[in-house]
PDB file of C-alpha atoms in Angstrom:
ATOM      1  CA  MET C   1      97.062  14.202   0.148  1.00 55.00           C
ATOM      2  CA  MET C   2      98.397  17.535   1.382  1.00 57.00           C
ATOM      3  CA  ARG C   3      97.239  19.096   4.430  1.00 62.00           C
ATOM      4  CA  HIS C   4      96.947  22.771   4.618  1.00 60.00           C
ATOM      5  CA  SER C   5      96.967  24.503   8.001  1.00 60.00           C
ATOM      6  CA  ILE C   6      94.526  27.308   8.541  1.00 62.00           C
ATOM      7  CA  LYS C   7      95.688  30.404  10.278  1.00 59.00           C
ATOM      8  CA  LYS C   8      92.919  31.778  12.514  1.00 66.00           C
ATOM      9  CA  ASP C   9      94.338  35.042  13.668  1.00 71.00           C
ATOM     10  CA  VAL C  10      94.793  37.174  10.565  1.00 64.00           C
ATOM     11  CA  VAL C  11      96.488  40.556  11.116  1.00 64.00           C
ATOM     12  CA  PHE C  12      96.456  43.057   8.505  1.00 63.00           C
ATOM     13  CA  GLU C  13      99.384  45.667   8.330  1.00 64.00           C
ATOM     14  CA  ALA C  14      98.467  49.207   9.088  1.00 61.00           C
ATOM     15  CA  GLU C  15      97.636  51.374   6.026  1.00 59.00           C
ATOM     16  CA  ARG C  16      99.944  54.195   5.250  1.00 58.00           C
ATOM     17  CA  PRO C  17      98.487  57.463   4.062  1.00 54.00           C
ATOM     18  CA  ARG C  18      99.104  57.967   0.322  1.00 55.00           C
ATOM     19  CA  GLY C  19      98.887  61.384  -1.344  1.00 52.00           C
ATOM     20  CA  LYS C  20      95.750  63.247  -1.195  1.00 50.00           C
ATOM     21  CA  ARG C  21      93.817  60.342   0.351  1.00 48.00           C
ATOM     22  CA  SER C  22      95.460  61.030   3.506  1.00 47.00           C
ATOM     23  CA  ARG C  23      93.344  64.211   3.940  1.00 50.00           C
ATOM     24  CA  VAL C  24      90.095  62.256   4.021  1.00 54.00           C
ATOM     25  CA  GLN C  25      87.786  64.028   6.550  1.00 71.00           C
ATOM     26  CA  GLY C  26      85.165  61.281   6.782  1.00 84.00           C
ATOM     27  CA  LEU C  27      81.674  61.667   7.809  1.00 88.00           C
ATOM     28  CA  GLY C  28      82.293  61.548  11.610  1.00 89.00           C
ATOM     29  CA  LYS C  29      83.806  59.501  14.297  1.00 91.00           C
ATOM     30  CA  CYS C  30      82.978  55.932  14.639  1.00 91.00           C
ATOM     31  CA  PRO C  31      80.449  55.410  17.390  1.00 89.00           C
ATOM     32  CA  LEU C  32      81.333  51.707  17.835  1.00 88.00           C
ATOM     33  CA  CYS C  33      85.181  51.708  18.298  1.00 89.00           C
ATOM     34  CA  GLY C  34      85.669  55.671  18.967  1.00 87.00           C
ATOM     35  CA  LYS C  35      88.921  55.545  16.990  1.00 89.00           C
ATOM     36  CA  GLY C  36      88.206  55.434  13.230  1.00 91.00           C
ATOM     37  CA  LYS C  37      86.444  57.663  10.840  1.00 93.00           C
ATOM     38  CA  ILE C  38      83.365  56.790   8.870  1.00 92.00           C
ATOM     39  CA  LEU C  39      83.677  56.644   5.303  1.00 93.00           C
ATOM     40  CA  GLU C  40      81.475  55.884   2.308  1.00 90.00           C
ATOM     41  CA  ASN C  41      81.668  53.457  -0.377  1.00 90.00           C
ATOM     42  CA  SER C  42      79.380  52.308  -3.308  1.00 89.00           C
ATOM     43  CA  ARG C  43      77.092  50.234  -0.678  1.00 91.00           C
ATOM     44  CA  SER C  44      77.787  51.403   2.799  1.00 91.00           C
ATOM     45  CA  TYR C  45      79.330  53.729   5.321  1.00 92.00           C
ATOM     46  CA  TYR C  46      82.045  51.897   7.325  1.00 92.00           C
ATOM     47  CA  CYS C  47      84.600  52.442   9.723  1.00 92.00           C
ATOM     48  CA  THR C  48      88.303  53.009   8.859  1.00 92.00           C
ATOM     49  CA  GLU C  49      89.365  50.684  11.680  1.00 91.00           C
ATOM     50  CA  TRP C  50      87.781  47.718  10.251  1.00 87.00           C
ATOM     51  CA  LYS C  51      91.101  46.053   9.599  1.00 88.00           C
ATOM     52  CA  SER C  52      91.672  46.341  13.395  1.00 88.00           C
ATOM     53  CA  GLY C  53      88.329  44.499  13.971  1.00 88.00           C
ATOM     54  CA  CYS C  54      85.702  47.307  14.141  1.00 89.00           C
ATOM     55  CA  LYS C  55      82.345  45.958  12.901  1.00 89.00           C
ATOM     56  CA  PHE C  56      80.548  49.290  12.223  1.00 90.00           C
ATOM     57  CA  SER C  57      78.847  49.437   8.681  1.00 89.00           C
ATOM     58  CA  LEU C  58      75.770  51.161   7.908  1.00 89.00           C
ATOM     59  CA  TRP C  59      74.356  49.750   4.668  1.00 91.00           C
ATOM     60  CA  LYS C  60      72.929  52.314   2.319  1.00 90.00           C
ATOM     61  CA  ASP C  61      69.951  50.131   1.123  1.00 90.00           C
ATOM     62  CA  SER C  62      68.949  49.210   4.786  1.00 88.00           C
ATOM     63  CA  THR C  63      66.266  51.889   4.819  1.00 89.00           C
ATOM     64  CA  GLU C  64      65.032  51.391   1.223  1.00 91.00           C
ATOM     65  CA  PRO C  65      61.854  49.395   2.150  1.00 90.00           C
ATOM     66  CA  TYR C  66      60.776  52.475   4.053  1.00 91.00           C
ATOM     67  CA  GLY C  67      61.391  54.720   0.957  1.00 91.00           C
ATOM     68  CA  ILE C  68      64.306  56.432   2.764  1.00 91.00           C
ATOM     69  CA  LEU C  69      67.338  57.396   1.127  1.00 89.00           C
ATOM     70  CA  LEU C  70      70.614  57.059   3.471  1.00 89.00           C
ATOM     71  CA  ASP C  71      72.765  59.782   2.150  1.00 91.00           C
ATOM     72  CA  ALA C  72      75.957  61.299   3.331  1.00 91.00           C
ATOM     73  CA  PRO C  73      74.301  64.560   5.030  1.00 92.00           C
ATOM     74  CA  LYS C  74      71.756  62.209   6.993  1.00 92.00           C
ATOM     75  CA  VAL C  75      74.533  59.916   8.210  1.00 91.00           C
ATOM     76  CA  LYS C  76      76.604  62.879   9.385  1.00 92.00           C
ATOM     77  CA  ARG C  77      73.628  64.065  11.442  1.00 92.00           C
ATOM     78  CA  LEU C  78      73.009  60.602  12.872  1.00 91.00           C
ATOM     79  CA  LEU C  79      76.455  60.207  13.857  1.00 90.00           C
ATOM     80  CA  LYS C  80      76.481  63.337  15.804  1.00 90.00           C
ATOM     81  CA  GLY C  81      73.847  61.791  17.862  1.00 88.00           C
ATOM     82  CA  GLU C  82      70.963  63.826  16.152  1.00 90.00           C
ATOM     83  CA  THR C  83      67.445  62.488  15.680  1.00 91.00           C
ATOM     84  CA  LEU C  84      66.168  63.038  12.128  1.00 92.00           C
ATOM     85  CA  LYS C  85      62.610  64.293  12.889  1.00 93.00           C
ATOM     86  CA  GLN C  86      59.497  63.812  10.571  1.00 92.00           C
ATOM     87  CA  ILE C  87      61.234  61.866   7.757  1.00 91.00           C
ATOM     88  CA  PRO C  88      58.735  60.599   5.128  1.00 93.00           C
ATOM     89  CA  VAL C  89      58.345  56.958   5.082  1.00 93.00           C
ATOM     90  CA  VAL C  90      56.395  54.247   3.232  1.00 92.00           C
ATOM     91  CA  LEU C  91      55.364  51.317   5.548  1.00 88.00           C
ATOM     92  CA  PRO C  92      56.520  48.122   3.566  1.00 86.00           C
ATOM     93  CA  GLN C  93      53.636  45.956   4.841  1.00 86.00           C
ATOM     94  CA  THR C  94      50.623  48.153   3.888  1.00 87.00           C
ATOM     95  CA  GLY C  95      52.163  50.657   1.535  1.00 88.00           C
ATOM     96  CA  GLU C  96      50.779  53.415   3.698  1.00 89.00           C
ATOM     97  CA  ARG C  97      52.585  56.736   3.794  1.00 93.00           C
ATOM     98  CA  GLY C  98      53.654  58.683   6.916  1.00 92.00           C
ATOM     99  CA  THR C  99      56.501  60.129   8.977  1.00 93.00           C
ATOM    100  CA  ALA C 100      58.917  58.928  11.484  1.00 93.00           C
ATOM    101  CA  ASP C 101      61.887  59.897  13.367  1.00 92.00           C
ATOM    102  CA  LEU C 102      65.203  58.187  12.304  1.00 92.00           C
ATOM    103  CA  ILE C 103      68.079  57.380  14.920  1.00 91.00           C
ATOM    104  CA  LEU C 104      71.179  55.453  14.908  1.00 89.00           C
ATOM    105  CA  SER C 105      70.637  52.467  17.052  1.00 86.00           C
ATOM    106  CA  PRO C 106      71.772  53.067  20.637  1.00 85.00           C
ATOM    107  CA  ASP C 107      73.933  49.839  20.466  1.00 82.00           C
ATOM    108  CA  HIS C 108      76.145  51.551  17.640  1.00 74.00           C
ATOM    109  CA  SER C 109      75.954  48.506  15.624  1.00 76.00           C
ATOM    110  CA  GLY C 110      75.204  50.384  12.356  1.00 77.00           C
ATOM    111  CA  ARG C 111      71.470  49.949  12.534  1.00 85.00           C
ATOM    112  CA  VAL C 112      69.070  52.596  12.187  1.00 88.00           C
ATOM    113  CA  GLU C 113      65.717  52.835  13.995  1.00 89.00           C
ATOM    114  CA  LEU C 114      62.414  54.281  13.153  1.00 88.00           C
ATOM    115  CA  MET C 115      60.727  55.984  15.991  1.00 91.00           C
ATOM    116  CA  ASN C 116      57.402  57.622  16.536  1.00 91.00           C
ATOM    117  CA  VAL C 117      55.906  56.346  13.274  1.00 88.00           C
ATOM    118  CA  THR C 118      52.813  58.198  12.411  1.00 89.00           C
ATOM    119  CA  ARG C 119      50.507  57.335   9.595  1.00 87.00           C
ATOM    120  CA  ASN C 120      48.947  59.890   7.191  1.00 82.00           C
ATOM    121  CA  ILE C 121      45.150  59.790   7.790  1.00 69.00           C
ATOM    122  CA  LYS C 122      43.195  60.108   4.682  1.00 63.00           C
ATOM    123  CA  GLU C 123      40.148  62.257   5.080  1.00 49.00           C
TER     124      GLU C 123
END
């Protein structure tokens, strides 16, 4: 029986810019590590410093239960520290419609928080 040693500290080589990709602007500066830029892939917004250990990622589907689409313009504003005011929401527990303010979590973990949720009152 062969025994394999497991290497615990994996270090990735720094990426070298290639061609036009080196000019990627990103959506903003990473609020967690402060060094990387936030880029977009098919499922999330992530930090370019992930190979150096930055854990920032904002999942696109994280707000779907509330009927909110997390698109690049919204993420840019959130990364600047803006509060997105009066965003239309659907409360997943009851299906009620309303509005809420959307902010990036103060712990910079990549979570968004709904604040000041207001239900639409039926007359």
